[in-house]
Short mmCIF file of C-alpha atoms in Angstrom, two decimals:
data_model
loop_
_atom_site.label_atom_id
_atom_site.label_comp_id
_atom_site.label_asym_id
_atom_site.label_seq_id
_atom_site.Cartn_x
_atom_site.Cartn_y
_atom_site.Cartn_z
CA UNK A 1 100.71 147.35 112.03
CA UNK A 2 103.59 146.55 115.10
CA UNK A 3 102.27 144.79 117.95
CA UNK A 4 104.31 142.95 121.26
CA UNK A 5 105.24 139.65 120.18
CA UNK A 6 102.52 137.03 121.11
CA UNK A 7 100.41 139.72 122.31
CA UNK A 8 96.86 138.82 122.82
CA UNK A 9 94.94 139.38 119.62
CA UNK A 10 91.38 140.39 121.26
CA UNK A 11 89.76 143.76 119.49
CA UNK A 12 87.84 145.15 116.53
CA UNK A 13 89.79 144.47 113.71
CA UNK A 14 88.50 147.04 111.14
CA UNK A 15 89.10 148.24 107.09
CA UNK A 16 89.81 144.99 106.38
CA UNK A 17 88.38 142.77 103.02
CA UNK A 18 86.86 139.59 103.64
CA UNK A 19 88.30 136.71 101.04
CA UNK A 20 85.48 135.41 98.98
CA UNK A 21 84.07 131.80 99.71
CA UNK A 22 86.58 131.54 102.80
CA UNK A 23 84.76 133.79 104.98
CA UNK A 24 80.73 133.48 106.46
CA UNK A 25 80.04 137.20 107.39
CA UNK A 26 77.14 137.44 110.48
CA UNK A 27 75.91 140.13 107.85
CA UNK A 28 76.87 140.14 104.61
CA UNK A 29 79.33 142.75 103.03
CA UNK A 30 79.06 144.54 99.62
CA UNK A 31 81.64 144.28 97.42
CA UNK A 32 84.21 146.86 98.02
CA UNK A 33 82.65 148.00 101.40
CA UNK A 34 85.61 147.24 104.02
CA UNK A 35 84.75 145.01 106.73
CA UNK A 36 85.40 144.25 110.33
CA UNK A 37 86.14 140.97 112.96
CA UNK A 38 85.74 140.76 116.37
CA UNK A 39 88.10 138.53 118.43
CA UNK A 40 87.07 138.07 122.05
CA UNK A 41 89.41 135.55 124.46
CA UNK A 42 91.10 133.72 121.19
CA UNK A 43 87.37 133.66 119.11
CA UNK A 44 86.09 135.20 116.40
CA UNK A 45 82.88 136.48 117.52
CA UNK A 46 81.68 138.67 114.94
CA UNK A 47 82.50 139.74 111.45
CA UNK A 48 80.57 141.99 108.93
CA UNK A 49 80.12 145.32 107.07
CA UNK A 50 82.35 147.31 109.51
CA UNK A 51 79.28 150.09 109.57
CA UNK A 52 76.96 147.43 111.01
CA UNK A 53 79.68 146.78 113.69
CA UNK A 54 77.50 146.29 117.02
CA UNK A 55 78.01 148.96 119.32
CA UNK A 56 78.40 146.53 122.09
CA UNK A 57 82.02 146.00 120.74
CA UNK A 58 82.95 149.79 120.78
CA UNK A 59 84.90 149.78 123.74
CA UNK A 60 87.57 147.02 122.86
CA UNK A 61 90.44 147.40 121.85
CA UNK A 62 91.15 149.26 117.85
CA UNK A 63 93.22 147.46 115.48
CA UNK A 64 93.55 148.79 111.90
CA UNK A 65 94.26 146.13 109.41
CA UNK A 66 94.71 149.15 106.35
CA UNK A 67 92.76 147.26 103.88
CA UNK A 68 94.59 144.04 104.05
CA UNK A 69 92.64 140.87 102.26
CA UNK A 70 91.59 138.37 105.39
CA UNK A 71 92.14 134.72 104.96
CA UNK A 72 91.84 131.84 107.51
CA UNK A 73 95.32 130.84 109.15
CA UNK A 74 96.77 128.16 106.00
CA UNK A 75 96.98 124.73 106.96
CA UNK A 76 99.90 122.12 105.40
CA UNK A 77 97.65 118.94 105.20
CA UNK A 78 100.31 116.82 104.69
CA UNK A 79 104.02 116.79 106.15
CA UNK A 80 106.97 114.38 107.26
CA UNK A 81 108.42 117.44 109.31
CA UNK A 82 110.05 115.41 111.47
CA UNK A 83 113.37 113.28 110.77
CA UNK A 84 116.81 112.88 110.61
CA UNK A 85 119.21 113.73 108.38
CA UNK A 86 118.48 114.72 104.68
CA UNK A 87 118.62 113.48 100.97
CA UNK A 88 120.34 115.79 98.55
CA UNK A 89 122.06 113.33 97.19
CA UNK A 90 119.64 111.37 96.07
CA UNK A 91 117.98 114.34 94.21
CA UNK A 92 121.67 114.44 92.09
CA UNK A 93 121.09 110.43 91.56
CA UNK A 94 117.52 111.00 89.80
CA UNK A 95 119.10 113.57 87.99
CA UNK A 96 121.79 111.66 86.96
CA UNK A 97 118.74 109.38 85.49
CA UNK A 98 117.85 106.96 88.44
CA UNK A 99 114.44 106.67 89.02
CA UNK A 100 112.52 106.83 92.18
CA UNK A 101 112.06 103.25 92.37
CA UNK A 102 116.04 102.48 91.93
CA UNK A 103 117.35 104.85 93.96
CA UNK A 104 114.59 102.79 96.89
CA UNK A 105 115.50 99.45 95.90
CA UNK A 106 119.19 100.30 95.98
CA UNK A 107 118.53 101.19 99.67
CA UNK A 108 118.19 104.87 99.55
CA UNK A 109 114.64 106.27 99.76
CA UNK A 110 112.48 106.20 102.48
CA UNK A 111 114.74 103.66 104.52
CA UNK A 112 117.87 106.07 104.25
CA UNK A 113 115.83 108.75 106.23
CA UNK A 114 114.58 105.80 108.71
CA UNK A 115 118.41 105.19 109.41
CA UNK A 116 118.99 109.04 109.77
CA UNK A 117 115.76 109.44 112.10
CA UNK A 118 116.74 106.26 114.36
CA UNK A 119 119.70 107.60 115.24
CA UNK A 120 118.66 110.99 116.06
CA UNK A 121 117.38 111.46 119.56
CA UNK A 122 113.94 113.09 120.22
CA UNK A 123 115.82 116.78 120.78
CA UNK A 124 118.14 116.49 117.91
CA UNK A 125 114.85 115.77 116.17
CA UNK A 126 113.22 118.80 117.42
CA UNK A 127 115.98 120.94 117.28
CA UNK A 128 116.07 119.89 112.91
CA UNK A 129 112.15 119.91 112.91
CA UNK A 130 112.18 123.63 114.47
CA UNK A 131 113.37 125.80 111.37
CA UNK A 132 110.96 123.98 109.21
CA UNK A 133 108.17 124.70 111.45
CA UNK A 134 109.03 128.52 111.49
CA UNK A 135 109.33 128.65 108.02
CA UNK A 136 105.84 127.41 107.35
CA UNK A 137 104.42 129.59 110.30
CA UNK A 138 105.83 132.67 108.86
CA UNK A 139 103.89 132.58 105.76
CA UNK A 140 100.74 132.11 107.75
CA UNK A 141 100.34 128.62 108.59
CA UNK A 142 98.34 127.92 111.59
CA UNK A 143 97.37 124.25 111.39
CA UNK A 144 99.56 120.89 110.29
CA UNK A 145 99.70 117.45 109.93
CA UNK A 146 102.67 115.50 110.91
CA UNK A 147 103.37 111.91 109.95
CA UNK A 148 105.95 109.46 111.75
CA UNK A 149 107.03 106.96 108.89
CA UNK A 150 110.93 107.12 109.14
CA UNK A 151 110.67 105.16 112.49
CA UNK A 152 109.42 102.17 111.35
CA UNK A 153 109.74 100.46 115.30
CA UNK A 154 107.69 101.17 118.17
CA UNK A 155 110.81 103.34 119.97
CA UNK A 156 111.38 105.70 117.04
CA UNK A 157 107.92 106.05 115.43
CA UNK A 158 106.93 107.27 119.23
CA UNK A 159 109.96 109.48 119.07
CA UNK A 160 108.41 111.33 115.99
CA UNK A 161 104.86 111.46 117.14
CA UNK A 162 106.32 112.95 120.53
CA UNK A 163 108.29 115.27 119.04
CA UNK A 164 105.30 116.32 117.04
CA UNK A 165 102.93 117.04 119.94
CA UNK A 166 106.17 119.25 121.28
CA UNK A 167 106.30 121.25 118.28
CA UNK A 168 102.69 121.94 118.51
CA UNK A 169 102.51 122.83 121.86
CA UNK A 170 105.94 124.95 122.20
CA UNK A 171 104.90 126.64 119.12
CA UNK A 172 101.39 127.79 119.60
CA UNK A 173 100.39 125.70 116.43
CA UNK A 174 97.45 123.21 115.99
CA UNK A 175 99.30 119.89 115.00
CA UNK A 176 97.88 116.87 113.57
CA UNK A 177 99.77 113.31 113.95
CA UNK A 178 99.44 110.73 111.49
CA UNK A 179 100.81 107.14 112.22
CA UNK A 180 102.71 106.18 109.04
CA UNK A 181 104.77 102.93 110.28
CA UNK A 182 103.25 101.61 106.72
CA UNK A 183 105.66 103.89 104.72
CA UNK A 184 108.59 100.95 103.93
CA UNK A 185 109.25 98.00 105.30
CA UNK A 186 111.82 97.91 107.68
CA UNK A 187 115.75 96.43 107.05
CA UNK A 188 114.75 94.36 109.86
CA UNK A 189 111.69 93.03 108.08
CA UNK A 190 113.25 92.29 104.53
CA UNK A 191 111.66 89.63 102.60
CA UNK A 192 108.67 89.08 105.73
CA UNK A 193 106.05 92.44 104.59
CA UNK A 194 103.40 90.38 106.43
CA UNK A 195 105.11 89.94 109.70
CA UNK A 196 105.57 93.73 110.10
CA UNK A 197 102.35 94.14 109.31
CA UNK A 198 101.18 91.80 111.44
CA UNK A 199 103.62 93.72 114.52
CA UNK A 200 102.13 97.34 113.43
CA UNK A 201 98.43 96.16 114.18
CA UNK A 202 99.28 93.66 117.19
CA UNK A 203 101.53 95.82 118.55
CA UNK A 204 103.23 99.67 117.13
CA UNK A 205 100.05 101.24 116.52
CA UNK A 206 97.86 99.94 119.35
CA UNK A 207 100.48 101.01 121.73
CA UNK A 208 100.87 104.50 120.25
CA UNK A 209 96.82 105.24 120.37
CA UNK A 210 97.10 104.25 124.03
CA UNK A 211 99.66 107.06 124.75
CA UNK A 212 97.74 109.25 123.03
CA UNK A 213 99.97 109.93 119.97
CA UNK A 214 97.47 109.09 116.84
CA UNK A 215 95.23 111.39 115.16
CA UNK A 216 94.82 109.49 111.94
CA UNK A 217 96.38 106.37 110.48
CA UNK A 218 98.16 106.45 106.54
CA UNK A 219 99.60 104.25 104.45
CA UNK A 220 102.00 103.77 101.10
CA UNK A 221 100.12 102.03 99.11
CA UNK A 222 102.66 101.29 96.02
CA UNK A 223 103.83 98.41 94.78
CA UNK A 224 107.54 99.61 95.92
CA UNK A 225 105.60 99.66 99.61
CA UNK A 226 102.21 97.91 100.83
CA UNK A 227 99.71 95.74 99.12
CA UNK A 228 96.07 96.37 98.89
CA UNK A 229 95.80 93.52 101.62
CA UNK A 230 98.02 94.76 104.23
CA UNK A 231 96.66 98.31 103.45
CA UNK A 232 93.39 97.31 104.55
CA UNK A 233 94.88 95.06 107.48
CA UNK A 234 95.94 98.57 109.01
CA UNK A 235 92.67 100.59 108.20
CA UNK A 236 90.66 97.38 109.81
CA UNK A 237 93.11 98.04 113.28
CA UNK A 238 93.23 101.54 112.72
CA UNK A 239 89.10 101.46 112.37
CA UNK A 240 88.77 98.96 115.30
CA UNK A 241 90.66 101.58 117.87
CA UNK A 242 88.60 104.68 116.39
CA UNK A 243 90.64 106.17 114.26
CA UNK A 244 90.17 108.05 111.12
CA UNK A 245 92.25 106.80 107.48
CA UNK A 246 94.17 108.53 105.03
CA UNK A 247 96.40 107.10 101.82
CA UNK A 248 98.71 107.72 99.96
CA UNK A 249 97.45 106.44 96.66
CA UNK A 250 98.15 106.16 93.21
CA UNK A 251 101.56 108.23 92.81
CA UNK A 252 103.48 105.54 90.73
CA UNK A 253 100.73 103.43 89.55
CA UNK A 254 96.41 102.64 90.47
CA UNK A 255 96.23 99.40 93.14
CA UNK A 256 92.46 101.07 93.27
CA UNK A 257 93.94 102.43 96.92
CA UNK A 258 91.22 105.08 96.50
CA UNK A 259 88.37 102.94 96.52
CA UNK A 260 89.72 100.87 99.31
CA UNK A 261 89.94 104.18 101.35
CA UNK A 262 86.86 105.18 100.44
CA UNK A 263 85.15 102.19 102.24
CA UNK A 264 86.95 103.27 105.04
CA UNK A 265 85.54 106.63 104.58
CA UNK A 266 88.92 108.29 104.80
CA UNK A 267 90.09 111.60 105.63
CA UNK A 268 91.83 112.45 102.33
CA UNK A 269 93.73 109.90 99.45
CA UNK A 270 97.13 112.18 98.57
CA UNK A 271 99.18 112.10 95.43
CA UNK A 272 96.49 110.75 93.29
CA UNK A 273 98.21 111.09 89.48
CA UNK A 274 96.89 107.50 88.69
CA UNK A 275 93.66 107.73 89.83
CA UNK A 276 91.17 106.10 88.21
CA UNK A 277 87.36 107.10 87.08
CA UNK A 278 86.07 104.73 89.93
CA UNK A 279 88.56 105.95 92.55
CA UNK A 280 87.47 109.71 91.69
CA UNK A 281 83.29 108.02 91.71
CA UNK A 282 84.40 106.42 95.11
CA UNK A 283 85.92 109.55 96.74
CA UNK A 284 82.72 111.54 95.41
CA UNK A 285 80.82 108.86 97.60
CA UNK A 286 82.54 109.01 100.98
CA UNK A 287 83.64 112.22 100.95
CA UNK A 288 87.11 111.60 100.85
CA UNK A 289 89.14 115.04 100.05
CA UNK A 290 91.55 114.62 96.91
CA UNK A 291 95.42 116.26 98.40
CA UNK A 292 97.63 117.50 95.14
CA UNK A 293 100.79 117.42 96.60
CA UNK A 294 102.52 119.48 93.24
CA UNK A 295 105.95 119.57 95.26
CA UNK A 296 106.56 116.02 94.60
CA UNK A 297 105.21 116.23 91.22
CA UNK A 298 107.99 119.08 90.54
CA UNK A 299 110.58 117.14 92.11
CA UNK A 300 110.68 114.09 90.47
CA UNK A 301 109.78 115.44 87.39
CA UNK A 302 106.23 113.39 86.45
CA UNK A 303 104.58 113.90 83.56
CA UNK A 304 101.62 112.06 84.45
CA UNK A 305 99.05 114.69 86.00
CA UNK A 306 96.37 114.37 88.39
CA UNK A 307 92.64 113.82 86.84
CA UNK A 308 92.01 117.91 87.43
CA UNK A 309 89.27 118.64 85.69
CA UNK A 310 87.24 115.24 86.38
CA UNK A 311 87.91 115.66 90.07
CA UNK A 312 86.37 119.35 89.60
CA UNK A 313 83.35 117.68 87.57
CA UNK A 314 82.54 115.05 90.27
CA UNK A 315 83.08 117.69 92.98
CA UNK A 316 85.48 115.92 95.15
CA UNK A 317 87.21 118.60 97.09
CA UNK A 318 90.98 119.10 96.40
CA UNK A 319 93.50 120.50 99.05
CA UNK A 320 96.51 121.24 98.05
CA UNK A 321 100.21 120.53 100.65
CA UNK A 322 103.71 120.60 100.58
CA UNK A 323 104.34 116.83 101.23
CA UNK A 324 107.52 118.30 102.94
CA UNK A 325 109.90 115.89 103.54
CA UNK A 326 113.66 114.61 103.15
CA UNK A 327 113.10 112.84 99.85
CA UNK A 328 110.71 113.70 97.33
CA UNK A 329 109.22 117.40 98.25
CA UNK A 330 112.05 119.66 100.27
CA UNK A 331 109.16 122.27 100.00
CA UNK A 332 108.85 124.68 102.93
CA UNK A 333 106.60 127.01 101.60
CA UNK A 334 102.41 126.27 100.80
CA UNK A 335 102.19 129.62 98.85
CA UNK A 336 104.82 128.47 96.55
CA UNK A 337 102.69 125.09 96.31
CA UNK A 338 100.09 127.05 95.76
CA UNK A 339 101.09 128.74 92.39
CA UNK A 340 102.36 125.08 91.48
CA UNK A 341 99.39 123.39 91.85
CA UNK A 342 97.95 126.55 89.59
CA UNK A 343 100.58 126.66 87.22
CA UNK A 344 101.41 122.67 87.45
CA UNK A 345 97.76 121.14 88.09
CA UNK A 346 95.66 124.17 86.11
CA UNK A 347 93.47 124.73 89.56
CA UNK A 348 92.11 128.41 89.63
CA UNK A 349 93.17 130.86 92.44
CA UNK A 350 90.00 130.26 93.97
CA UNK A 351 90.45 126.59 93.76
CA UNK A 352 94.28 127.00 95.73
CA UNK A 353 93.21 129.52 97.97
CA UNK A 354 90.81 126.58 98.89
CA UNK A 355 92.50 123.92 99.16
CA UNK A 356 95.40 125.02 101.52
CA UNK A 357 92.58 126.41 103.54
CA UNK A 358 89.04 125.22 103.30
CA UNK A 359 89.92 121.72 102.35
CA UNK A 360 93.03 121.31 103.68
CA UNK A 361 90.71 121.34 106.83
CA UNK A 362 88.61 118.97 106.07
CA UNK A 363 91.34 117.04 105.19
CA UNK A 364 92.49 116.05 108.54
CA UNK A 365 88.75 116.37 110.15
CA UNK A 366 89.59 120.18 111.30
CA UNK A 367 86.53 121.81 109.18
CA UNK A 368 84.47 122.55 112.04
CA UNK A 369 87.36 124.82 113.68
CA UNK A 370 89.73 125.69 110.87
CA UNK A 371 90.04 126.87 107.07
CA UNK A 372 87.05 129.21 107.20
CA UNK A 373 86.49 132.82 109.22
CA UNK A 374 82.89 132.28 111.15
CA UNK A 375 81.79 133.68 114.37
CA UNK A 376 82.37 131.35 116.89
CA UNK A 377 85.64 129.59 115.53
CA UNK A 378 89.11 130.06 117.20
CA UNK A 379 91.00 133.20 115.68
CA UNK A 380 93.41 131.67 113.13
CA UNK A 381 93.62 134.16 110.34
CA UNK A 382 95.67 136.13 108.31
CA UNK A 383 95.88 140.07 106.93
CA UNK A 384 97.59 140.33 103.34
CA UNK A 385 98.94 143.63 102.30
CA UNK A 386 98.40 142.82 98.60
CA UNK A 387 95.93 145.08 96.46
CA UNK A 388 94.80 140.98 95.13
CA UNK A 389 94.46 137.69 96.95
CA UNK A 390 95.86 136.00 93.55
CA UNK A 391 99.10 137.60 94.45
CA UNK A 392 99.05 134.65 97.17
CA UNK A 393 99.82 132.18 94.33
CA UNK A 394 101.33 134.77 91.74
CA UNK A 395 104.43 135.41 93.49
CA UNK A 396 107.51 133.04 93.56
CA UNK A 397 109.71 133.37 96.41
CA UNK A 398 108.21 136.71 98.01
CA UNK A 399 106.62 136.12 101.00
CA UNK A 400 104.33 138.64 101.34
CA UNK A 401 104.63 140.83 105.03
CA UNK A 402 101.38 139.38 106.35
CA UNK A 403 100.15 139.68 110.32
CA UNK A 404 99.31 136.18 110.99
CA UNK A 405 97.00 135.44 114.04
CA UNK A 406 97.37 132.07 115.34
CA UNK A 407 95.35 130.35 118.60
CA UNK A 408 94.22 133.72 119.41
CA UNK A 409 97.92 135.26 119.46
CA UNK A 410 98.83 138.18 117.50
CA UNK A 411 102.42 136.39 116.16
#
């Protein structure tokens, strides 16, 4: 298939195969019989056995997709794509033996990226943030969340958000912003957690939801970051100006972070290797979408695995992310995340395939546009030339040459 760059993907896209569980046919297909989708001004209008293809689509334009599998556009549920700078070195500390937690409370970590991303100004921060983007597109992402979180004051956590919204906007890609300024406590702010606290609900995140910037609020709940108090402190603000929660909970230890979430009905809780039996009941409850982010498992070398199978028994949804950022997860590809969280986590294709699609949707509020192919939903989807979808998470370092339609543009 060759096509003008960014042309306009509107057509009868036929002899293609529908993936199972990601797609809602208007008829259904029988297995093996190749299928079609309609796209009409950026929508997905039809899709179907491509011999029950209406004859009132006949006259658009032909587009053969040679048997490719069809997926929804990916989605990378979880990011820091945006900051300064960069933390190799600290990846030789840990393995030199330094732990997470030393390497922070020696004053690396998070607040060596927040010095990094404070002096960068909001181009040099796109201009970084750019290549990373790309990289993710190309594979066939069409929807992301980006966090701010290396900020950490009202000037530079508004520079990330900002540069965010550009990225998504230049690039043709749905973005997501999630206020993190609860992600460390500022040099500024040593010893006095409460009084930033206090300054993020009074004053950082109030102003940043009136200019627009907020999606979604998250915060590092840890005992290296934010208590169970202040966590709920920021949900309270975050619920008071109408904004959905997320959390990252139980990486390095259970504060019961879940549960709190969960009686905020948040989006997603991320990380979760410590959570607990009444976390995983409490997430059931709300609905509250489990993210495995396996990058930052990989990278810091945990032993202590996610509660797979009784998340699958209690049917709490799992999404799966690359958690890309500086420190902990330099991951720019969700395929390769993908066959971690398989190989890693023990999820079945179906189960990955799903979760950087499907529940990765739902997982920043997104599941009644994105991660599944139904008439009426924007055209983000992409064709795979592979003879199997588990060759999406099989493969380790080939991207495969997918066409990738994104917002309606053939990319």
């Amino acid at each position: 298939m060759t096509q003008p760059p960014s042309a306009s993907a509107d057509g009868v896209w036929r002899h293609l195969r529908l993936a199972p569980g990601l797609a809602q046919p208007t008829q259904p297909v029988a297995d093996g019989a190749p299928a079609a989708m309609v796209v009409q001004q950026g929508v997905l209008r039809w899709l179907g056995p491509q011999q029950a293809l209406p004859a009132a689509f006949a006259a658009l334009p032909q587009h053969d997709a040679c048997g490719a599998w069809a997926t929804p556009g990916l989605i990378d549920c979880h990011t820091h794509l945006v900051y300064g700078g960069q933390r190799a070195h600290e990846f030789a500390l840990r393995l030199a033996g330094a732990s997470y937690e030393e390497v922070a409370r020696a004053g690396g970590g998070i607040v060596s990226s927040v010095r990094a991303t404070r002096a960068a100004s909001e181009d040099a921060l796109y201009a970084s943030a750019l290549p990373r983007l790309q990289a993710l597109m190309a594979e066939g992402v069409c929807a992301i969340e980006i966090k701010s979180g290396y900020g950490l004051a009202l000037e530079h956590e508004r520079k990330q958000l900002r540069v965010a919204r550009r990225l998504g906007r230049e690039q043709g890609i749905t973005v997501r912003t999630t206020f993190l300024g609860a992600h460390a406590l500022p040099p500024e702010y040593t010893g006095r957690s409460q009084d930033y606290i206090d300054h993020l609900c009074q004053q950082m995140l109030p102003a940043l939801h009136d200019e627009g910037l907020v999606d979604a609020v998250d915060v590092f709940c840890e005992r290296i970051a934010f208590s169970l108090a202040e966590t709920e402190q920021v949900f309270a603000t975050a619920q008071r100006l109408g904004l959905p929660v997320k959390l990252h909970a139980g990486q390095l230890s259970d504060m019961g972070g879940a549960q709190l979430a969960a009686r905020y009905q948040a989006l997603s809780c991320d990380h979760i290797e410590h959570l607990s039996p009444a976390g995983i009941a409490a997430m059931q409850a709300a609905g509250t979408v489990a993210v495995l982010l396996p990058g930052a498992y990989y990278t810091l070398r945990d032993t202590h695995l996610p509660p797979i199978e009784q998340l699958r028994a209690a049917g709490v949804p799992m999404a799966v992310s690359t958690d890309h950022n500086p420190g902990t997860s330099p991951a720019l590809s969700l395929l390769l995340m993908a066959n971690m969280a398989c190989t890693l986590f023990r999820l079945t294709v179906p189960e990955a395939l799903a979760g950087i699609t499907q529940h990765a949707a739902r997982a920043l509020g997104l599941q009644d546009t994105h991660g599944l192919l139904a008439a009426g939903r924007s055209a983000d989807f992409v064709l795979w030339p592979v003879e199997e979808l588990a060759e999406l998470s099989y493969w380790l370092g080939q991207r495969p040459a997918c066409t990738v339609v994104r917002q309606g543009r053939w990319v």
